[in-house]
Coordinates of C-alpha atoms in Angstrom, one line a residue:
M1 CA -0.6 6.4 7.7
A2 CA -3.2 3.1 8.1
A3 CA -5.8 3.4 5.6
F4 CA -3.3 4.0 3.0
I5 CA -1.7 0.9 4.5
I6 CA -5.5 -0.9 4.0
Y7 CA -5.7 0.3 0.8
A8 CA -2.2 -0.6 -0.5
I9 CA -3.4 -4.2 0.9
R10 CA -6.7 -4.2 -1.7
W11 CA -4.2 -2.6 -3.8
A12 CA -2.2 -5.1 -4.2
L13 CA -4.6 -8.2 -4.6
T14 CA -6.3 -6.9 -6.6
L15 CA -3.8 -6.2 -8.6
T16 CA -2.2 -10.2 -7.8
L17 CA -5.3 -11.9 -8.4
L18 CA -5.9 -9.9 -11.9
Y19 CA -2.5 -10.3 -12.1
S20 CA -2.5 -14.1 -11.8
L21 CA -5.1 -14.9 -14.1
Y22 CA -3.0 -12.8 -17.1
R23 CA -0.6 -14.9 -16.6
L24 CA -1.8 -18.5 -16.7
L25 CA -4.2 -17.8 -19.9
L26 CA -2.4 -15.0 -21.7
R27 CA 1.0 -14.5 -21.0
R28 CA 3.0 -17.0 -23.6
E29 CA -0.2 -15.9 -26.9
T30 CA 1.1 -13.8 -29.5
F31 CA -1.0 -11.5 -29.7
H32 CA 1.5 -8.3 -28.7
R33 CA -0.8 -5.3 -28.8
L34 CA -3.8 -7.6 -27.1
N35 CA -1.8 -8.5 -23.9
R36 CA 0.2 -5.7 -23.6
A37 CA -3.4 -4.2 -23.5
V38 CA -4.2 -6.0 -19.9
L39 CA -1.4 -5.5 -19.3
L40 CA -1.8 -1.7 -19.0
A41 CA -5.8 -1.8 -18.1
I42 CA -4.4 -4.1 -15.1
L43 CA -1.6 -1.0 -13.5
M44 CA -4.9 1.1 -14.2
M45 CA -7.7 -0.9 -12.9
S46 CA -6.0 -2.0 -9.9
P47 CA -5.4 1.1 -7.9
L48 CA -9.3 1.9 -8.5
L49 CA -11.2 -0.2 -8.0
P50 CA -10.0 -0.2 -4.4
L51 CA -11.3 3.5 -4.7
V52 CA -15.1 2.0 -5.9
P53 CA -18.4 2.8 -2.4
L54 CA -19.4 -1.5 -2.9
H55 CA -20.9 -1.4 0.4
T56 CA -22.4 -4.8 1.4
D57 CA -25.9 -4.7 5.1
R58 CA -22.6 -7.0 6.3
P59 CA -18.3 -7.2 7.0
T60 CA -16.8 -9.6 4.2
A61 CA -14.3 -11.8 6.0
L62 CA -11.7 -9.6 4.8
D63 CA -13.4 -6.0 5.7
A64 CA -13.5 -7.8 9.1
M65 CA -9.6 -8.3 9.5
F66 CA -8.3 -5.2 7.5
T67 CA -10.4 -3.2 10.6
R68 CA -8.2 -5.1 12.6
I69 CA -5.2 -4.2 11.4
E70 CA -6.7 -1.0 10.3
G71 CA -7.5 -0.8 14.2
T72 CA -3.7 -2.2 14.7
I73 CA -1.9 0.8 13.4
I74 CA -3.7 3.4 15.0
E75 CA -4.5 2.0 18.2
G76 CA -0.9 0.0 18.6
P77 CA -1.1 -3.2 21.7
L78 CA -3.4 -2.5 23.8
M79 CA -1.0 -4.2 27.4
S80 CA 2.2 -2.6 26.8
Q81 CA 2.7 -5.1 29.2
P82 CA 1.9 -8.1 31.0
Y83 CA -1.7 -9.0 32.5
E84 CA 0.8 -9.7 36.0
N85 CA 2.5 -6.6 36.2
V86 CA -0.7 -5.4 36.8
A87 CA -3.8 -7.9 37.8
G88 CA -2.0 -10.1 39.7
N89 CA -3.3 -12.4 36.8
A90 CA -1.0 -13.8 33.5
L91 CA -2.4 -13.9 29.8
T92 CA -3.6 -16.2 27.9
A93 CA -1.7 -17.9 25.4
Q94 CA -4.1 -16.8 22.3
E95 CA -3.8 -13.3 24.1
K96 CA -0.1 -13.4 24.4
E97 CA -0.4 -14.1 21.0
E98 CA -2.8 -11.7 19.4
A99 CA -0.5 -9.3 21.5
T100 CA 2.3 -10.5 19.7
S101 CA 0.8 -10.1 16.4
D102 CA -0.5 -6.8 16.8
R103 CA 2.6 -5.8 17.9
C104 CA 4.1 -7.6 13.8
M105 CA 1.6 -6.1 12.3
R106 CA 2.0 -2.1 13.4
Y107 CA 6.4 -2.8 12.7
G108 CA 5.8 -3.9 8.9
A109 CA 3.7 -1.1 8.5
Y110 CA 6.7 1.2 9.8
I111 CA 8.6 -1.2 7.5
Y112 CA 6.7 -0.6 4.4
I113 CA 6.4 3.2 5.0
I114 CA 10.3 3.2 5.7
G115 CA 10.6 0.6 2.5
I116 CA 8.1 3.3 0.1
V117 CA 10.6 6.1 1.1
I118 CA 14.1 4.8 -0.6
A119 CA 12.5 2.2 -3.7
V120 CA 11.6 6.6 -4.6
A121 CA 15.1 8.0 -3.5
T122 CA 16.3 4.9 -5.7
Y123 CA 14.1 5.8 -8.3
L124 CA 14.3 9.4 -8.6
F125 CA 18.6 8.1 -8.2
R126 CA 18.0 6.8 -11.4
V127 CA 16.5 9.6 -13.5
L128 CA 18.9 12.1 -12.9
A129 CA 21.3 9.4 -13.2
L130 CA 19.5 9.0 -17.0
V131 CA 19.4 13.3 -17.1
R132 CA 23.3 13.6 -16.1
V133 CA 23.5 10.9 -19.7
I134 CA 21.4 13.4 -21.8
R135 CA 23.2 16.1 -20.5
R136 CA 26.5 14.5 -22.2
S137 CA 26.1 12.9 -24.9
R138 CA 26.0 15.5 -28.4
R139 CA 23.0 15.5 -30.3
I140 CA 23.3 14.4 -34.0
T141 CA 20.8 13.2 -37.5
H142 CA 19.8 10.5 -39.6
E143 CA 17.9 9.8 -42.2
L144 CA 16.3 7.3 -40.7
V145 CA 15.1 9.1 -37.1
P146 CA 12.0 12.0 -37.9
D147 CA 12.0 14.6 -36.4
G148 CA 11.3 15.8 -33.3
V149 CA 12.7 12.2 -32.0
H150 CA 15.9 13.5 -30.0
L151 CA 19.3 11.1 -31.6
M152 CA 22.1 10.6 -29.1
L153 CA 25.7 9.6 -29.4
D154 CA 27.9 9.0 -26.8
M155 CA 31.8 7.7 -26.9
R156 CA 30.6 5.4 -23.4
I157 CA 27.6 3.7 -24.9
T158 CA 27.7 0.5 -25.7
Q159 CA 24.4 -0.4 -24.4
P160 CA 21.7 1.0 -26.9
S161 CA 18.4 2.4 -25.6
S162 CA 15.9 5.3 -25.5
W163 CA 13.4 6.7 -22.3
M164 CA 10.6 9.4 -24.0
R165 CA 11.8 10.8 -27.3
W166 CA 15.4 10.5 -26.9
I167 CA 17.3 7.4 -28.5
F168 CA 20.8 6.9 -27.5
I169 CA 23.7 5.0 -29.3
G170 CA 27.5 4.5 -29.0
P171 CA 29.6 4.7 -32.2
I172 CA 30.5 1.3 -32.6
D173 CA 26.9 0.6 -33.6
L174 CA 26.2 3.7 -35.1
K175 CA 28.4 2.8 -37.8
Q176 CA 28.0 -0.9 -37.1
N177 CA 24.3 -1.7 -36.6
A178 CA 22.9 2.4 -37.9
E179 CA 19.9 0.9 -39.4
T180 CA 18.7 -1.9 -37.5
V181 CA 19.4 -0.2 -33.8
L182 CA 17.2 2.5 -34.9
R183 CA 14.7 0.8 -36.1
H184 CA 14.3 -1.4 -32.7
E185 CA 13.9 2.1 -30.6
L186 CA 12.2 3.9 -32.3
A187 CA 9.4 0.9 -32.9
H188 CA 9.5 1.4 -28.8
V189 CA 9.9 5.5 -29.4
R190 CA 7.0 5.1 -31.9
M191 CA 4.9 3.0 -29.3
K192 CA 4.9 5.3 -26.4
H193 CA 6.7 2.1 -24.5
S194 CA 8.9 4.7 -21.8
W195 CA 5.3 6.1 -20.3
D196 CA 4.4 1.8 -20.1
V197 CA 7.6 2.2 -17.6
V198 CA 7.1 4.9 -15.8
L199 CA 3.6 3.4 -15.1
C200 CA 5.0 -0.1 -13.9
D201 CA 7.9 1.5 -11.9
L202 CA 5.4 3.9 -9.9
T203 CA 3.4 1.1 -9.1
C204 CA 6.6 -1.3 -8.2
R205 CA 8.1 0.6 -6.0
L206 CA 4.3 1.5 -4.0
L207 CA 3.8 -1.6 -3.3
W208 CA 7.0 -3.5 -3.3
C209 CA 7.5 -6.2 -1.2
L210 CA 5.0 -6.8 -3.5
P211 CA 6.4 -10.1 -6.1
F212 CA 3.2 -10.4 -8.4
A213 CA 4.2 -6.5 -9.4
W214 CA 7.5 -6.6 -10.3
M215 CA 6.1 -9.5 -12.3
L216 CA 4.1 -7.4 -14.3
R217 CA 6.1 -5.0 -15.0
Q218 CA 9.0 -7.4 -16.7
D219 CA 6.4 -8.7 -18.3
L220 CA 5.1 -5.4 -19.9
M221 CA 9.0 -5.1 -20.5
D222 CA 9.0 -8.4 -22.7
V223 CA 5.8 -7.6 -25.0
H224 CA 7.9 -4.7 -25.2
E225 CA 10.2 -6.3 -26.4
F226 CA 8.2 -8.8 -28.7
Q227 CA 6.9 -5.1 -30.3
A228 CA 10.0 -3.5 -30.5
D229 CA 11.2 -7.4 -33.0
E230 CA 8.2 -7.1 -34.8
A231 CA 8.9 -3.9 -35.9
V232 CA 12.5 -5.0 -37.1
L233 CA 11.6 -8.0 -39.0
Q234 CA 8.7 -6.0 -40.3
G235 CA 11.2 -3.4 -42.0
G236 CA 13.2 -5.9 -44.1
V237 CA 15.8 -7.2 -41.3
K238 CA 16.7 -10.4 -41.5
L239 CA 15.6 -12.8 -39.4
E240 CA 18.7 -14.3 -39.3
D241 CA 21.3 -11.3 -39.0
Y242 CA 18.9 -9.6 -36.2
E243 CA 19.4 -13.3 -34.5
H244 CA 23.1 -12.6 -34.1
L245 CA 22.6 -8.9 -33.5
L246 CA 20.9 -9.7 -29.5
V247 CA 22.7 -12.6 -29.3
R248 CA 26.3 -10.4 -29.4
K249 CA 23.8 -8.3 -27.6
A250 CA 23.5 -9.6 -24.8
V251 CA 26.9 -9.7 -23.4
R252 CA 26.9 -6.2 -23.0
T253 CA 26.3 -4.0 -20.1
Q254 CA 23.0 -3.1 -18.8
A255 CA 21.5 0.6 -19.5
L256 CA 19.3 2.4 -16.8
P257 CA 16.8 0.4 -15.5
I258 CA 14.6 2.3 -16.3
M259 CA 15.3 2.7 -20.2
N260 CA 14.6 0.3 -23.1
T261 CA 17.2 -1.4 -23.8
L262 CA 17.8 -4.0 -27.4
R263 CA 18.3 -6.7 -25.4
R264 CA 15.9 -6.6 -22.3
G265 CA 14.5 -9.6 -22.0
A266 CA 15.1 -13.4 -21.9
V267 CA 16.6 -14.2 -25.3
K268 CA 15.7 -17.0 -25.5
K269 CA 12.9 -16.4 -25.3
R270 CA 12.4 -12.9 -27.6
F271 CA 13.7 -16.0 -29.5
A272 CA 11.2 -18.8 -29.1
M273 CA 8.3 -15.5 -29.9
M274 CA 9.9 -14.0 -32.5
H275 CA 10.0 -18.5 -33.9
S276 CA 6.1 -19.3 -33.2
R277 CA 3.2 -19.9 -34.7
R278 CA 0.4 -16.3 -34.8
S279 CA -2.2 -17.5 -32.2
S280 CA -5.9 -18.3 -32.3
R281 CA -8.2 -15.6 -32.6
W282 CA -10.9 -17.8 -30.7
S283 CA -7.1 -17.7 -27.6
R284 CA -8.9 -13.8 -27.3
L285 CA -11.9 -15.1 -25.5
K286 CA -9.3 -16.2 -23.1
L287 CA -9.6 -11.9 -21.6
L288 CA -13.8 -13.3 -20.1
Y289 CA -12.1 -14.7 -17.7
L290 CA -11.4 -10.2 -16.9
V291 CA -15.8 -11.0 -15.6
P292 CA -15.3 -12.6 -12.6
A293 CA -11.7 -11.6 -12.3
L294 CA -13.5 -8.0 -11.4
A295 CA -15.9 -9.2 -9.7
A296 CA -13.4 -10.8 -6.9
C297 CA -11.4 -7.8 -6.5
L298 CA -14.6 -5.6 -5.8
W299 CA -15.5 -8.2 -3.6
V300 CA -12.2 -7.5 -2.1
S301 CA -12.8 -4.5 -2.6
A302 CA -16.0 -4.2 -0.8
Q303 CA -17.0 -2.1 2.9
A304 CA -19.6 -2.8 5.3
E305 CA -20.4 0.6 5.3
E306 CA -24.3 0.0 5.3
Y307 CA -23.5 -2.4 7.7
K308 CA -21.8 -0.1 9.9
E309 CA -24.7 2.8 10.2
K310 CA -26.6 -0.4 11.5
T311 CA -24.0 -0.6 13.9
V312 CA -23.9 2.4 15.4
A313 CA -27.4 3.0 15.3
I314 CA -28.0 -0.5 17.5
E315 CA -25.7 1.3 19.5
T316 CA -27.5 4.0 20.8
E317 CA -30.7 1.7 21.4
P318 CA -31.4 1.5 24.9
E319 CA -29.3 -1.9 24.9
V320 CA -27.2 -1.0 26.8
V321 CA -27.9 -0.4 30.5
M322 CA -26.9 1.9 33.5
E323 CA -27.6 -1.6 36.5
A324 CA -27.2 -4.5 35.7
D325 CA -27.3 -7.8 38.0
Q326 CA -24.2 -8.1 37.0
M327 CA -22.2 -5.9 37.3
P328 CA -18.3 -5.6 34.7
Q329 CA -16.5 -7.1 37.1
F330 CA -13.0 -5.7 36.4
P331 CA -10.6 -9.4 35.6
G332 CA -9.1 -9.7 39.7
G333 CA -11.9 -7.3 41.2
D334 CA -11.3 -4.0 41.9
A335 CA -8.1 -4.7 44.3
A336 CA -6.6 -5.7 40.7
F337 CA -7.8 -2.5 39.6
K338 CA -6.3 -0.5 41.4
Q339 CA -3.2 -2.0 40.9
Y340 CA -3.8 -1.4 37.5
M341 CA -4.3 2.5 37.9
A342 CA -1.7 3.1 40.3
H343 CA 0.7 1.6 37.3
H344 CA -0.5 2.8 34.7
L345 CA -1.6 6.9 35.8
R346 CA 0.6 9.1 34.1
Y347 CA 0.2 12.9 34.5
P348 CA 0.5 14.1 31.2
K349 CA 3.1 16.3 30.2
A350 CA 1.1 19.2 29.5
A351 CA -0.8 19.3 32.0
A352 CA 1.6 20.0 34.1
E353 CA 3.4 22.5 32.5
N354 CA 0.2 24.2 32.5
G355 CA -0.5 23.6 36.5
V356 CA -3.2 21.6 35.3
N357 CA -4.8 19.1 37.9
G358 CA -7.5 17.4 39.3
T359 CA -10.7 14.7 39.0
V360 CA -11.2 13.5 34.8
K361 CA -14.6 11.7 34.6
V362 CA -14.6 8.8 32.4
Q363 CA -17.5 6.9 31.1
F364 CA -17.0 3.8 28.2
I365 CA -19.4 0.1 27.9
V366 CA -18.3 -2.6 28.8
E367 CA -19.5 -4.6 26.0
T368 CA -21.0 -8.8 25.9
D369 CA -17.4 -10.1 25.6
G370 CA -16.2 -7.5 27.4
R371 CA -14.4 -5.3 25.1
I372 CA -13.7 -2.3 26.0
T373 CA -15.4 0.8 23.2
H374 CA -17.3 4.5 23.3
V375 CA -14.6 6.0 25.5
Q376 CA -15.2 9.7 26.5
A377 CA -13.4 11.3 29.2
F378 CA -16.0 15.1 30.3
D379 CA -14.4 18.1 32.6
S380 CA -16.0 21.4 33.9
S381 CA -16.7 22.5 29.5
S382 CA -18.8 19.8 29.6
E383 CA -22.4 21.2 29.8
E384 CA -23.5 17.5 29.4
T385 CA -21.9 15.7 32.5
D386 CA -21.6 17.3 36.2
A387 CA -18.8 19.2 36.8
V388 CA -15.3 18.3 37.5
A389 CA -12.9 20.9 39.8
Y390 CA -10.2 21.1 39.3
S391 CA -6.9 23.4 40.8
Y392 CA -4.0 25.0 39.6
G393 CA -0.5 23.2 41.1
A394 CA 2.5 27.2 41.7
T395 CA 4.3 27.5 38.9
D396 CA 6.5 30.5 38.4
K397 CA 3.7 33.0 36.1
H398 CA -0.6 31.5 35.7
P399 CA -0.8 30.4 33.0
T400 CA -3.3 31.9 30.7
Q401 CA -7.1 30.7 29.2
D402 CA -5.0 28.7 26.4
E403 CA -2.9 27.2 28.1
I404 CA -5.0 25.9 31.5
D405 CA -7.4 24.4 27.7
E406 CA -4.5 22.7 26.5
G407 CA -3.7 21.0 30.3
R408 CA -7.7 19.8 30.2
R409 CA -6.8 18.6 27.5
A410 CA -3.4 16.9 27.7
L411 CA -6.4 15.4 30.4
R412 CA -8.8 13.6 29.1
E413 CA -6.6 12.5 25.9
A414 CA -4.9 10.3 29.2
A415 CA -7.8 9.4 31.2
E416 CA -9.4 8.1 27.4
E417 CA -6.1 6.3 26.5
L418 CA -5.6 4.6 30.5
I419 CA -9.3 3.0 29.8
R420 CA -8.8 2.7 26.1
G421 CA -5.5 0.0 27.2
M422 CA -8.0 -1.7 29.4
P423 CA -7.5 -5.9 29.7
P424 CA -11.0 -7.5 28.7
F425 CA -13.5 -7.5 31.6
E426 CA -15.4 -10.1 32.8
P427 CA -19.0 -9.0 31.3
G428 CA -22.3 -7.2 32.7
R429 CA -25.0 -9.6 32.8
Q430 CA -28.4 -9.7 33.0
N431 CA -31.1 -13.3 34.2
G432 CA -28.0 -14.7 33.3
K433 CA -27.6 -14.0 29.8
P434 CA -23.9 -11.0 28.6
V435 CA -25.2 -7.4 28.3
R436 CA -23.4 -4.0 27.5
V437 CA -23.5 -2.1 30.6
Q438 CA -22.1 1.5 30.8
L439 CA -20.2 2.5 33.7
T440 CA -18.0 5.8 34.8
T441 CA -15.3 5.8 36.9
S442 CA -12.9 8.8 37.9
L443 CA -9.4 9.2 37.8
N444 CA -7.4 11.8 40.2
Y445 CA -4.3 13.5 38.2
M446 CA -3.3 15.1 41.1

């Protein structure tokens, strides 16, 4: 889930950047075909650019932020209870603020995923409603409608609309406005506008909390109507008659949002576009904005893979010491450490059920800023450290080897989780300077 959340954030930032510049520079131009192409390009590039494997030597500010968010979502807040309950030391204001921020990010991630489920379910419900409209309608023929396009008549339809290769019309429009309505809807069908709508709807459902995604969808729908209006007027329909029809339809009930309709979009905006002058060809040069915009989007997607590899290599160097002039110390000292362990040590259920108990050794590194990293627990099956003796509790039946292994694994996981959740240590020091120190501790699960 964490990887998808980070990807969605990069996707949202990329779409926002590209679309914002479109809205600023191209939205009012009369290049309807070009504007449609640009909006579709934004829809298709914004989810793909974050997948481009662009690496940097050092992490960018955004990459560092994403790394923190990912860690928070995976592990959750380090401390679920205040330190004063376990170590005798009060949390600083900054630590409390960070803990609150981490919880908010984690809950926000859950809300986002739930929102996606609801948004997709709503869309599927609308698709099913459209299927019901198709099934209840009667197919008819008309001289303007070519083969392969299905003209559907339904007595309950008051708003002409189309979806893919289906055109829906009511008896009143069929009798009074058939030519104009059919030219408009056939333009949507010929230009395959419904596929644009599907792509928009998929984007809006996955980025349901991003206002720019819904704004882009509306702008693309407006461009669809501009193109259909242009096709109607070029087909010989008088501008004045067409405007009167749009005004009459503006007061009718809207059809399903996933369909193209005659009255979709603001009528005033469509009138203004029909009466506006054609944009100058030089206005096409505004497309050059895509060059710096794409560069910025790649920067948003950049990940410090090379840097991370170098960091791992450095961390395996001998600067991790086993002994220091001043060893790392738990906040509050040894007594606070024992109190923390007594308060947080939990005997895992899987170990108890399988009769496994004993001592687990855990190695970890205290970084120069006191953080706990590289936590690893060992048991008697490890050949890399001293053996750990396990005894088996009294059970009704002797556990199998698989059950014993499951119990041991549960003990190791519980021990690692406990050590990772400790508050930052006072870092170790060598010659007065902070150093990275490897420590080993034993946890008794009896």
